[in-house]
PDB file of C-alpha atoms in Angstrom:
ATOM      1  CA  UNK A  15      -0.037  15.642 -16.520  1.00 56.00           C
ATOM      2  CA  UNK A  16      -3.288  14.512 -18.056  1.00 81.00           C
ATOM      3  CA  UNK A  17      -3.736  10.871 -18.992  1.00 84.00           C
ATOM      4  CA  UNK A  18      -6.008   9.468 -21.648  1.00 92.00           C
ATOM      5  CA  UNK A  19      -8.093   6.401 -20.770  1.00 90.00           C
ATOM      6  CA  UNK A  20      -5.604   3.924 -22.274  1.00 94.00           C
ATOM      7  CA  UNK A  21      -2.653   5.481 -20.452  1.00 94.00           C
ATOM      8  CA  UNK A  22      -4.606   5.511 -17.201  1.00 94.00           C
ATOM      9  CA  UNK A  23      -5.542   1.811 -17.554  1.00 95.00           C
ATOM     10  CA  UNK A  24      -1.928   0.879 -18.275  1.00 97.00           C
ATOM     11  CA  UNK A  25      -0.551   2.796 -15.298  1.00 96.00           C
ATOM     12  CA  UNK A  26      -3.244   1.436 -12.967  1.00 97.00           C
ATOM     13  CA  UNK A  27      -2.438  -2.094 -14.137  1.00 98.00           C
ATOM     14  CA  UNK A  28       1.291  -1.532 -13.618  1.00 98.00           C
ATOM     15  CA  UNK A  29       0.708  -0.141 -10.116  1.00 97.00           C
ATOM     16  CA  UNK A  30      -1.444  -3.132  -9.130  1.00 98.00           C
ATOM     17  CA  UNK A  31       1.115  -5.511 -10.611  1.00 98.00           C
ATOM     18  CA  UNK A  32       3.846  -3.782  -8.590  1.00 98.00           C
ATOM     19  CA  UNK A  33       1.731  -4.128  -5.429  1.00 98.00           C
ATOM     20  CA  UNK A  34       1.264  -7.855  -5.998  1.00 98.00           C
ATOM     21  CA  UNK A  35       4.897  -8.505  -6.915  1.00 98.00           C
ATOM     22  CA  UNK A  36       5.988  -6.640  -3.808  1.00 98.00           C
ATOM     23  CA  UNK A  37       3.738  -8.834  -1.651  1.00 98.00           C
ATOM     24  CA  UNK A  38       5.250 -11.937  -3.289  1.00 98.00           C
ATOM     25  CA  UNK A  39       8.604 -11.051  -1.698  1.00 98.00           C
ATOM     26  CA  UNK A  40       7.275 -11.372   1.831  1.00 98.00           C
ATOM     27  CA  UNK A  41       7.349 -15.183   2.304  1.00 97.00           C
ATOM     28  CA  UNK A  42      11.102 -15.339   1.617  1.00 98.00           C
ATOM     29  CA  UNK A  43      11.791 -12.343   3.842  1.00 98.00           C
ATOM     30  CA  UNK A  44       9.641 -13.985   6.532  1.00 97.00           C
ATOM     31  CA  UNK A  45      11.716 -17.181   6.385  1.00 97.00           C
ATOM     32  CA  UNK A  46      14.834 -15.087   6.905  1.00 97.00           C
ATOM     33  CA  UNK A  47      13.303 -13.075   9.749  1.00 97.00           C
ATOM     34  CA  UNK A  48      13.893  -9.759   7.967  1.00 97.00           C
ATOM     35  CA  UNK A  49      11.101  -7.866   9.698  1.00 97.00           C
ATOM     36  CA  UNK A  50      12.386  -4.379   8.811  1.00 96.00           C
ATOM     37  CA  UNK A  51      12.394  -5.393   5.157  1.00 97.00           C
ATOM     38  CA  UNK A  52       8.892  -6.819   5.460  1.00 97.00           C
ATOM     39  CA  UNK A  53       7.696  -3.530   6.971  1.00 97.00           C
ATOM     40  CA  UNK A  54       9.126  -1.767   3.930  1.00 97.00           C
ATOM     41  CA  UNK A  55       7.603  -4.216   1.453  1.00 98.00           C
ATOM     42  CA  UNK A  56       4.162  -4.114   3.119  1.00 98.00           C
ATOM     43  CA  UNK A  57       4.062  -0.347   3.008  1.00 98.00           C
ATOM     44  CA  UNK A  58       5.161  -0.158  -0.619  1.00 98.00           C
ATOM     45  CA  UNK A  59       2.726  -2.873  -1.693  1.00 98.00           C
ATOM     46  CA  UNK A  60      -0.183  -0.920  -0.209  1.00 98.00           C
ATOM     47  CA  UNK A  61       1.251   2.361  -1.507  1.00 98.00           C
ATOM     48  CA  UNK A  62       1.246   1.032  -5.078  1.00 98.00           C
ATOM     49  CA  UNK A  63      -2.309  -0.281  -4.714  1.00 98.00           C
ATOM     50  CA  UNK A  64      -3.495   3.064  -3.324  1.00 98.00           C
ATOM     51  CA  UNK A  65      -1.701   4.852  -6.170  1.00 97.00           C
ATOM     52  CA  UNK A  66      -3.552   2.608  -8.628  1.00 98.00           C
ATOM     53  CA  UNK A  67      -6.838   3.577  -6.991  1.00 98.00           C
ATOM     54  CA  UNK A  68      -6.075   7.287  -6.983  1.00 97.00           C
ATOM     55  CA  UNK A  69      -4.818   7.304 -10.564  1.00 96.00           C
ATOM     56  CA  UNK A  70      -7.814   5.251 -11.685  1.00 96.00           C
ATOM     57  CA  UNK A  71     -10.129   7.889 -10.265  1.00 95.00           C
ATOM     58  CA  UNK A  72      -8.144  10.835 -11.623  1.00 94.00           C
ATOM     59  CA  UNK A  73      -6.524  12.046  -8.397  1.00 93.00           C
ATOM     60  CA  UNK A  74      -2.919  13.200  -8.935  1.00 86.00           C
ATOM     61  CA  UNK A  75      -0.408  11.647  -6.549  1.00 87.00           C
ATOM     62  CA  UNK A  76       2.747  13.623  -5.792  1.00 87.00           C
ATOM     63  CA  UNK A  77       4.005  12.425  -2.405  1.00 92.00           C
ATOM     64  CA  UNK A  78       3.641   9.578   0.054  1.00 92.00           C
ATOM     65  CA  UNK A  79       1.885  11.877   2.532  1.00 92.00           C
ATOM     66  CA  UNK A  80      -0.309  13.158  -0.282  1.00 93.00           C
ATOM     67  CA  UNK A  81      -1.374   9.620  -1.185  1.00 96.00           C
ATOM     68  CA  UNK A  82      -2.362   8.937   2.428  1.00 95.00           C
ATOM     69  CA  UNK A  83      -4.249  12.225   2.613  1.00 95.00           C
ATOM     70  CA  UNK A  84      -6.095  11.650  -0.673  1.00 97.00           C
ATOM     71  CA  UNK A  85      -6.945   8.069   0.319  1.00 98.00           C
ATOM     72  CA  UNK A  86      -8.361   9.383   3.581  1.00 97.00           C
ATOM     73  CA  UNK A  87     -10.327  12.206   1.976  1.00 96.00           C
ATOM     74  CA  UNK A  88     -11.789  10.343  -0.985  1.00 97.00           C
ATOM     75  CA  UNK A  89     -12.166   6.785   0.287  1.00 98.00           C
ATOM     76  CA  UNK A  90     -12.069   6.607   4.087  1.00 98.00           C
ATOM     77  CA  UNK A  91     -14.144   9.656   5.014  1.00 97.00           C
ATOM     78  CA  UNK A  92     -16.704   8.757   2.355  1.00 97.00           C
ATOM     79  CA  UNK A  93     -17.053   5.203   3.705  1.00 97.00           C
ATOM     80  CA  UNK A  94     -15.873   3.496   0.517  1.00 97.00           C
ATOM     81  CA  UNK A  95     -13.080   1.920   2.557  1.00 98.00           C
ATOM     82  CA  UNK A  96     -13.084   1.422   6.320  1.00 98.00           C
ATOM     83  CA  UNK A  97     -11.311   3.477   8.933  1.00 97.00           C
ATOM     84  CA  UNK A  98      -9.331   0.296   9.687  1.00 97.00           C
ATOM     85  CA  UNK A  99      -8.052   0.362   6.093  1.00 98.00           C
ATOM     86  CA  UNK A 100      -6.926   3.955   6.536  1.00 97.00           C
ATOM     87  CA  UNK A 101      -5.311   3.206   9.883  1.00 97.00           C
ATOM     88  CA  UNK A 102      -3.467   0.205   8.419  1.00 98.00           C
ATOM     89  CA  UNK A 103      -2.054   2.334   5.605  1.00 97.00           C
ATOM     90  CA  UNK A 104      -0.935   5.027   8.061  1.00 96.00           C
ATOM     91  CA  UNK A 105       0.511   2.464  10.483  1.00 96.00           C
ATOM     92  CA  UNK A 106       2.436   0.819   7.664  1.00 97.00           C
ATOM     93  CA  UNK A 107       3.956   4.155   6.698  1.00 96.00           C
ATOM     94  CA  UNK A 108       5.053   4.836  10.286  1.00 95.00           C
ATOM     95  CA  UNK A 109       6.493   1.323  10.594  1.00 96.00           C
ATOM     96  CA  UNK A 110       8.324   1.695   7.262  1.00 95.00           C
ATOM     97  CA  UNK A 111       9.727   5.093   8.265  1.00 93.00           C
ATOM     98  CA  UNK A 112      10.942   3.731  11.589  1.00 93.00           C
ATOM     99  CA  UNK A 113      12.424   0.616   9.982  1.00 93.00           C
ATOM    100  CA  UNK A 114      14.142   2.472   7.162  1.00 91.00           C
ATOM    101  CA  UNK A 115      15.342   5.660   8.865  1.00 93.00           C
ATOM    102  CA  UNK A 116      15.694   5.050  12.605  1.00 91.00           C
ATOM    103  CA  UNK A 117      18.938   3.215  13.309  1.00 90.00           C
ATOM    104  CA  UNK A 118      17.845   2.435  16.874  1.00 91.00           C
ATOM    105  CA  UNK A 119      14.592   0.797  15.751  1.00 92.00           C
ATOM    106  CA  UNK A 120      14.155  -2.789  14.623  1.00 93.00           C
ATOM    107  CA  UNK A 121      10.748  -4.110  13.649  1.00 94.00           C
ATOM    108  CA  UNK A 122       9.775  -7.342  15.353  1.00 95.00           C
ATOM    109  CA  UNK A 123       7.797 -10.325  14.226  1.00 96.00           C
ATOM    110  CA  UNK A 124       5.123  -9.471  16.808  1.00 97.00           C
ATOM    111  CA  UNK A 125       4.672  -6.008  15.271  1.00 95.00           C
ATOM    112  CA  UNK A 126       4.780  -6.995  11.620  1.00 97.00           C
ATOM    113  CA  UNK A 127       3.145 -10.412  11.439  1.00 97.00           C
ATOM    114  CA  UNK A 128      -0.376  -9.097  12.228  1.00 97.00           C
ATOM    115  CA  UNK A 129      -0.109  -6.567   9.373  1.00 97.00           C
ATOM    116  CA  UNK A 130       0.607  -9.038   6.568  1.00 98.00           C
ATOM    117  CA  UNK A 131      -2.848 -10.498   6.004  1.00 98.00           C
ATOM    118  CA  UNK A 132      -4.697  -7.171   6.376  1.00 98.00           C
ATOM    119  CA  UNK A 133      -2.305  -5.573   3.857  1.00 98.00           C
ATOM    120  CA  UNK A 134      -3.010  -8.356   1.354  1.00 98.00           C
ATOM    121  CA  UNK A 135      -6.750  -7.993   1.941  1.00 98.00           C
ATOM    122  CA  UNK A 136      -6.580  -4.234   1.396  1.00 98.00           C
ATOM    123  CA  UNK A 137      -4.703  -4.685  -1.875  1.00 98.00           C
ATOM    124  CA  UNK A 138      -7.331  -7.199  -3.014  1.00 98.00           C
ATOM    125  CA  UNK A 139     -10.137  -4.884  -1.916  1.00 98.00           C
ATOM    126  CA  UNK A 140      -8.599  -2.014  -3.885  1.00 98.00           C
ATOM    127  CA  UNK A 141      -8.119  -4.179  -6.984  1.00 98.00           C
ATOM    128  CA  UNK A 142     -11.741  -5.343  -6.751  1.00 97.00           C
ATOM    129  CA  UNK A 143     -12.964  -1.784  -6.349  1.00 97.00           C
ATOM    130  CA  UNK A 144     -11.021  -0.671  -9.416  1.00 97.00           C
ATOM    131  CA  UNK A 145     -12.371  -3.553 -11.485  1.00 94.00           C
ATOM    132  CA  UNK A 146     -15.915  -2.842 -10.297  1.00 90.00           C
ATOM    133  CA  UNK A 147     -16.242  -5.977  -8.182  1.00 64.00           C
ATOM    134  CA  UNK A 148     -16.822  -4.167  -4.895  1.00 54.00           C
TER     135      UNK A 148
END
């Protein structure tokens, strides 16, 4: 599917809005100690921001793995974003998969807490890059 410039801007804006709204859920989940849910929300917040970036630059996104691969190829390997950013995104996907699909796994505060601020910073960094404020 080919997007015109207006459609692309709208979708990118919606993806970034989804990323930010997803991050807004975390303080309440934190109060409740729902660390598996926070792992899910962190991953999806970053996923939506990365989708915004990829769509903005004309890279088609078809799968979660594909988004990680494209982010790595176009933004991590080229030095636009750091290897730490790429590792965070990959780690969040693993944590989300474990939390959502492994009935014997429960995310802990010690595992998830250190990922919250870096995820927010990555979303902000992506939004700034898209808007040209990098």
